[in-house]
């Protein structure tokens, strides 16, 4: 009887895993808009105007990603359906990666799932209704903080991503840029910058066929900065500087 119960449980887990993998791969067929939750997690007081601006600019991010998708393919007419959720109060930091091995990756995914599940319960989010969920954990900037320092973690090919940011009005678009970066990780896109954070050329260029090559008009979503010369690059500060290069487009299924 015990063996029979274990076999039934194993079959159930295997069936769930197979259906989840198939569902995640189906996203990259782009036969429908992907339903994405952008969840603002408030870690202490936040300026109300920054929250309102963040909420408003989620629609601008969706429009920008639509424009970039249509550079490579005509459909769907709306590749992403972004839903703003929040702000949700939660004092705990999202988990961060401590290593690069398989075990470390598994621990990170488990920790991120637990953290996100608690936020979902507090927010009343039905996780199954979204293809991916990206959490932006925000606090007010402190005098000693570097406002350009935004940290993100995303499940490669998974469903969850998290961003930590010191949020004020000047950081809204940059925070959403990093949220888009983590969103594309969940769709299978890989980083396009080196160990020092510099953009990989040509993989990390939004417009690698541009002549002259610099300055690039956009920052590639899987890189960190917009290259303005062969030796200099700057972080994007507006969503209209977000671009998707050919390699990333291929990784997420926009190009076959």
Tab-separated table of C-alpha atoms in Angstrom:
chain	number	residue	atom	x	y	z
A	1	UNK	CA	0.000	0.000	0.000
A	2	UNK	CA	2.821	2.398	0.867
A	3	UNK	CA	4.528	1.687	-2.452
A	4	UNK	CA	1.236	2.252	-4.257
A	5	UNK	CA	0.700	5.602	-2.539
A	6	UNK	CA	4.253	6.696	-3.350
A	7	UNK	CA	3.778	5.714	-6.996
A	8	UNK	CA	0.554	7.712	-7.189
A	9	UNK	CA	2.289	10.740	-5.652
A	10	UNK	CA	5.232	10.359	-8.035
A	11	UNK	CA	2.887	10.165	-11.009
A	12	UNK	CA	1.009	13.262	-9.824
A	13	UNK	CA	4.195	15.278	-9.357
A	14	UNK	CA	5.534	14.132	-12.731
A	15	UNK	CA	2.276	15.071	-14.463
A	16	UNK	CA	2.260	18.498	-12.806
A	17	UNK	CA	5.896	19.056	-13.803
A	18	UNK	CA	5.258	18.020	-17.410
A	19	UNK	CA	2.240	20.339	-17.669
A	20	UNK	CA	4.169	23.239	-16.105
A	21	UNK	CA	7.133	22.815	-18.483
A	22	UNK	CA	4.786	22.601	-21.467
A	23	UNK	CA	2.924	25.710	-20.296
A	24	UNK	CA	6.147	27.685	-19.878
A	25	UNK	CA	7.392	26.685	-23.329
A	26	UNK	CA	4.022	27.589	-24.835
A	27	UNK	CA	4.608	31.212	-23.845
A	28	UNK	CA	7.354	31.508	-26.448
A	29	UNK	CA	4.969	30.623	-29.279
A	30	UNK	CA	3.409	34.116	-28.926
A	31	UNK	CA	-0.025	32.975	-30.005
A	32	UNK	CA	-1.674	35.183	-27.364
A	33	UNK	CA	-0.800	38.069	-25.047
A	34	UNK	CA	1.209	36.947	-22.032
A	35	UNK	CA	-0.412	37.926	-18.739
A	36	UNK	CA	2.242	39.517	-16.515
A	37	UNK	CA	1.876	40.850	-12.968
A	38	UNK	CA	4.087	43.786	-11.977
A	39	UNK	CA	3.830	43.767	-8.175
A	40	UNK	CA	5.054	46.808	-6.234
A	41	UNK	CA	6.198	45.685	-2.775
A	42	UNK	CA	6.554	48.580	-0.347
A	43	UNK	CA	9.404	48.113	2.131
A	44	UNK	CA	8.603	51.029	4.417
A	45	UNK	CA	7.185	54.457	3.542
A	46	UNK	CA	7.183	55.504	-0.116
A	47	UNK	CA	6.415	58.856	-1.668
A	48	UNK	CA	2.855	58.710	-3.008
A	49	UNK	CA	3.806	60.547	-6.198
A	50	UNK	CA	6.483	57.923	-6.975
A	51	UNK	CA	3.905	55.137	-6.497
A	52	UNK	CA	1.419	56.910	-8.789
A	53	UNK	CA	4.119	57.460	-11.399
A	54	UNK	CA	5.185	53.811	-11.226
A	55	UNK	CA	1.591	52.647	-11.686
A	56	UNK	CA	1.120	54.975	-14.659
A	57	UNK	CA	4.379	53.995	-16.353
A	58	UNK	CA	3.544	50.265	-16.363
A	59	UNK	CA	1.326	50.991	-19.392
A	60	UNK	CA	4.247	52.801	-21.042
A	61	UNK	CA	6.438	49.721	-20.531
A	62	UNK	CA	3.796	47.516	-22.150
A	63	UNK	CA	3.620	49.896	-25.134
A	64	UNK	CA	7.403	49.952	-25.488
A	65	UNK	CA	7.672	46.155	-25.427
A	66	UNK	CA	4.891	45.957	-28.003
A	67	UNK	CA	6.813	48.280	-30.332
A	68	UNK	CA	9.967	46.194	-29.942
A	69	UNK	CA	8.113	42.933	-30.577
A	70	UNK	CA	6.606	44.321	-33.783
A	71	UNK	CA	10.067	45.110	-35.128
A	72	UNK	CA	10.486	41.334	-35.446
A	73	UNK	CA	6.986	39.946	-35.966
A	74	UNK	CA	3.483	41.241	-36.648
A	75	UNK	CA	1.649	39.346	-33.936
A	76	UNK	CA	0.243	39.154	-31.476
A	77	UNK	CA	-1.028	42.731	-31.601
A	78	UNK	CA	-0.495	42.907	-27.834
A	79	UNK	CA	2.357	40.563	-26.838
A	80	UNK	CA	2.160	41.478	-23.142
A	81	UNK	CA	-0.781	42.312	-20.900
A	82	UNK	CA	0.871	43.951	-17.880
A	83	UNK	CA	-1.155	44.226	-14.683
A	84	UNK	CA	-0.037	46.515	-11.861
A	85	UNK	CA	-0.607	45.118	-8.357
A	86	UNK	CA	0.011	46.995	-5.129
A	87	UNK	CA	1.588	48.533	-3.324
A	88	UNK	CA	1.849	45.582	-0.933
A	89	UNK	CA	3.578	46.144	2.411
A	90	UNK	CA	6.296	43.600	3.232
A	91	UNK	CA	9.448	44.318	5.223
A	92	UNK	CA	11.443	41.226	4.175
A	93	UNK	CA	13.993	41.559	1.370
A	94	UNK	CA	13.582	39.292	-1.646
A	95	UNK	CA	16.213	36.521	-1.672
A	96	UNK	CA	19.489	36.975	-3.526
A	97	UNK	CA	21.806	34.538	-5.280
A	98	UNK	CA	24.779	33.401	-3.178
A	99	UNK	CA	26.422	31.098	-5.748
A	100	UNK	CA	26.379	29.911	-9.335
A	101	UNK	CA	26.041	26.131	-9.071
A	102	UNK	CA	23.002	23.979	-9.735
A	103	UNK	CA	22.310	23.523	-6.016
A	104	UNK	CA	22.614	27.271	-5.419
A	105	UNK	CA	20.201	27.922	-8.281
A	106	UNK	CA	17.688	25.446	-6.862
A	107	UNK	CA	17.947	27.030	-3.401
A	108	UNK	CA	17.449	30.485	-4.908
A	109	UNK	CA	14.361	29.381	-6.849
A	110	UNK	CA	12.870	27.783	-3.728
A	111	UNK	CA	13.573	30.873	-1.604
A	112	UNK	CA	12.136	33.194	-4.267
A	113	UNK	CA	9.028	31.010	-4.568
A	114	UNK	CA	8.463	31.093	-0.791
A	115	UNK	CA	8.936	34.881	-0.635
A	116	UNK	CA	6.664	35.475	-3.639
A	117	UNK	CA	4.015	33.104	-2.295
A	118	UNK	CA	3.812	35.084	0.942
A	119	UNK	CA	3.457	38.356	-0.981
A	120	UNK	CA	0.807	36.735	-3.185
A	121	UNK	CA	-1.203	35.762	-0.115
A	122	UNK	CA	-0.981	39.284	1.291
A	123	UNK	CA	-2.033	40.757	-2.060
A	124	UNK	CA	-4.695	38.184	-2.872
A	125	UNK	CA	-2.914	37.304	-6.132
A	126	UNK	CA	-4.000	34.184	-8.012
A	127	UNK	CA	-0.576	33.031	-9.191
A	128	UNK	CA	-2.066	30.613	-11.712
A	129	UNK	CA	-3.686	33.450	-13.670
A	130	UNK	CA	-0.325	34.955	-14.706
A	131	UNK	CA	2.358	33.668	-17.073
A	132	UNK	CA	5.059	35.480	-15.075
A	133	UNK	CA	5.134	37.637	-11.958
A	134	UNK	CA	7.746	40.337	-11.380
A	135	UNK	CA	8.040	41.863	-7.908
A	136	UNK	CA	9.560	45.318	-7.420
A	137	UNK	CA	10.621	45.713	-3.781
A	138	UNK	CA	10.945	49.449	-3.199
A	139	UNK	CA	11.975	51.721	-0.352
A	140	UNK	CA	12.613	55.442	-0.077
A	141	UNK	CA	16.130	56.548	-1.082
A	142	UNK	CA	18.536	57.205	1.741
A	143	UNK	CA	21.157	60.010	1.653
A	144	UNK	CA	24.026	57.519	1.320
A	145	UNK	CA	22.377	55.460	-1.447
A	146	UNK	CA	23.556	55.214	-5.043
A	147	UNK	CA	20.338	55.757	-7.003
A	148	UNK	CA	21.706	53.919	-10.038
A	149	UNK	CA	22.070	50.734	-7.970
A	150	UNK	CA	19.137	48.439	-8.770
A	151	UNK	CA	19.415	44.728	-8.075
A	152	UNK	CA	17.379	42.011	-9.762
A	153	UNK	CA	16.915	38.237	-9.657
A	154	UNK	CA	14.918	36.183	-12.142
A	155	UNK	CA	14.226	32.522	-12.761
A	156	UNK	CA	15.754	31.523	-16.100
A	157	UNK	CA	12.816	30.122	-18.054
A	158	UNK	CA	10.674	30.222	-14.911
A	159	UNK	CA	7.806	32.408	-13.746
A	160	UNK	CA	9.224	34.692	-11.061
A	161	UNK	CA	11.517	37.698	-10.918
A	162	UNK	CA	12.336	40.244	-8.222
A	163	UNK	CA	13.850	43.733	-8.313
A	164	UNK	CA	15.134	45.825	-5.398
A	165	UNK	CA	15.174	49.592	-5.879
A	166	UNK	CA	15.371	52.831	-3.909
A	167	UNK	CA	12.371	54.440	-5.570
A	168	UNK	CA	11.681	58.090	-6.197
A	169	UNK	CA	10.262	59.888	-9.214
A	170	UNK	CA	13.581	59.889	-11.057
A	171	UNK	CA	13.997	56.108	-10.747
A	172	UNK	CA	10.600	54.898	-11.980
A	173	UNK	CA	11.559	54.196	-15.604
A	174	UNK	CA	14.882	52.634	-14.636
A	175	UNK	CA	13.137	50.349	-12.135
A	176	UNK	CA	10.693	49.247	-14.851
A	177	UNK	CA	13.615	48.657	-17.250
A	178	UNK	CA	15.132	46.236	-14.720
A	179	UNK	CA	11.707	44.642	-14.219
A	180	UNK	CA	11.570	44.035	-17.985
A	181	UNK	CA	15.062	42.501	-17.790
A	182	UNK	CA	13.873	40.002	-15.177
A	183	UNK	CA	10.683	39.354	-17.159
A	184	UNK	CA	12.756	38.400	-20.203
A	185	UNK	CA	14.815	36.049	-18.026
A	186	UNK	CA	11.600	34.145	-17.269
A	187	UNK	CA	11.098	33.788	-21.034
A	188	UNK	CA	14.566	32.324	-21.593
A	189	UNK	CA	16.677	35.381	-22.435
A	190	UNK	CA	20.262	35.472	-21.152
A	191	UNK	CA	22.387	38.322	-19.816
A	192	UNK	CA	24.282	40.370	-22.391
A	193	UNK	CA	26.945	41.975	-20.169
A	194	UNK	CA	30.305	40.837	-18.822
A	195	UNK	CA	31.491	40.307	-15.252
A	196	UNK	CA	32.215	44.039	-14.856
A	197	UNK	CA	28.752	44.998	-16.076
A	198	UNK	CA	29.861	46.272	-19.480
A	199	UNK	CA	27.744	45.542	-22.527
A	200	UNK	CA	28.841	42.616	-24.690
A	201	UNK	CA	29.404	43.656	-28.311
A	202	UNK	CA	27.643	42.789	-30.546
A	203	UNK	CA	25.399	40.440	-28.495
A	204	UNK	CA	24.312	43.182	-26.095
A	205	UNK	CA	23.451	45.810	-28.693
A	206	UNK	CA	19.853	46.652	-29.474
A	207	UNK	CA	20.898	47.740	-32.990
A	208	UNK	CA	24.041	45.756	-33.946
A	209	UNK	CA	23.612	46.583	-37.662
A	210	UNK	CA	23.723	50.348	-37.031
A	211	UNK	CA	26.489	52.210	-38.909
A	212	UNK	CA	28.317	53.884	-37.342
A	213	UNK	CA	27.830	51.466	-34.471
A	214	UNK	CA	27.899	54.148	-31.758
A	215	UNK	CA	26.100	55.796	-30.151
A	216	UNK	CA	23.407	53.158	-29.786
A	217	UNK	CA	19.909	54.675	-29.617
A	218	UNK	CA	18.732	52.167	-26.978
A	219	UNK	CA	19.964	49.989	-24.149
A	220	UNK	CA	19.402	46.295	-24.876
A	221	UNK	CA	16.956	44.891	-22.346
A	222	UNK	CA	19.353	42.095	-21.309
A	223	UNK	CA	22.318	44.470	-20.970
A	224	UNK	CA	22.633	47.166	-18.331
A	225	UNK	CA	23.553	50.316	-20.215
A	226	UNK	CA	23.294	52.193	-23.512
A	227	UNK	CA	26.704	52.256	-25.268
A	228	UNK	CA	27.445	55.769	-26.485
A	229	UNK	CA	30.949	54.984	-27.763
A	230	UNK	CA	33.352	52.070	-27.920
A	231	UNK	CA	34.582	52.993	-24.425
A	232	UNK	CA	31.599	54.610	-22.693
A	233	UNK	CA	28.046	53.666	-21.801
A	234	UNK	CA	25.280	55.171	-19.698
A	235	UNK	CA	22.340	53.658	-17.816
A	236	UNK	CA	18.944	54.241	-19.449
A	237	UNK	CA	16.687	56.728	-17.691
A	238	UNK	CA	13.636	56.579	-19.999
A	239	UNK	CA	11.579	53.649	-21.245
A	240	UNK	CA	11.934	54.824	-24.845
A	241	UNK	CA	15.620	53.888	-24.477
A	242	UNK	CA	14.680	50.222	-23.981
A	243	UNK	CA	15.489	48.000	-26.965
A	244	UNK	CA	15.472	44.290	-27.762
A	245	UNK	CA	18.381	43.067	-29.873
A	246	UNK	CA	18.263	40.243	-32.422
A	247	UNK	CA	19.839	37.626	-30.142
A	248	UNK	CA	17.392	38.292	-27.318
A	249	UNK	CA	14.507	38.313	-29.813
A	250	UNK	CA	15.568	34.859	-30.951
A	251	UNK	CA	15.914	33.567	-27.376
A	252	UNK	CA	12.340	34.556	-26.475
A	253	UNK	CA	10.842	33.289	-29.729
A	254	UNK	CA	10.195	36.534	-31.599
A	255	UNK	CA	12.517	35.291	-34.333
A	256	UNK	CA	12.695	31.679	-35.536
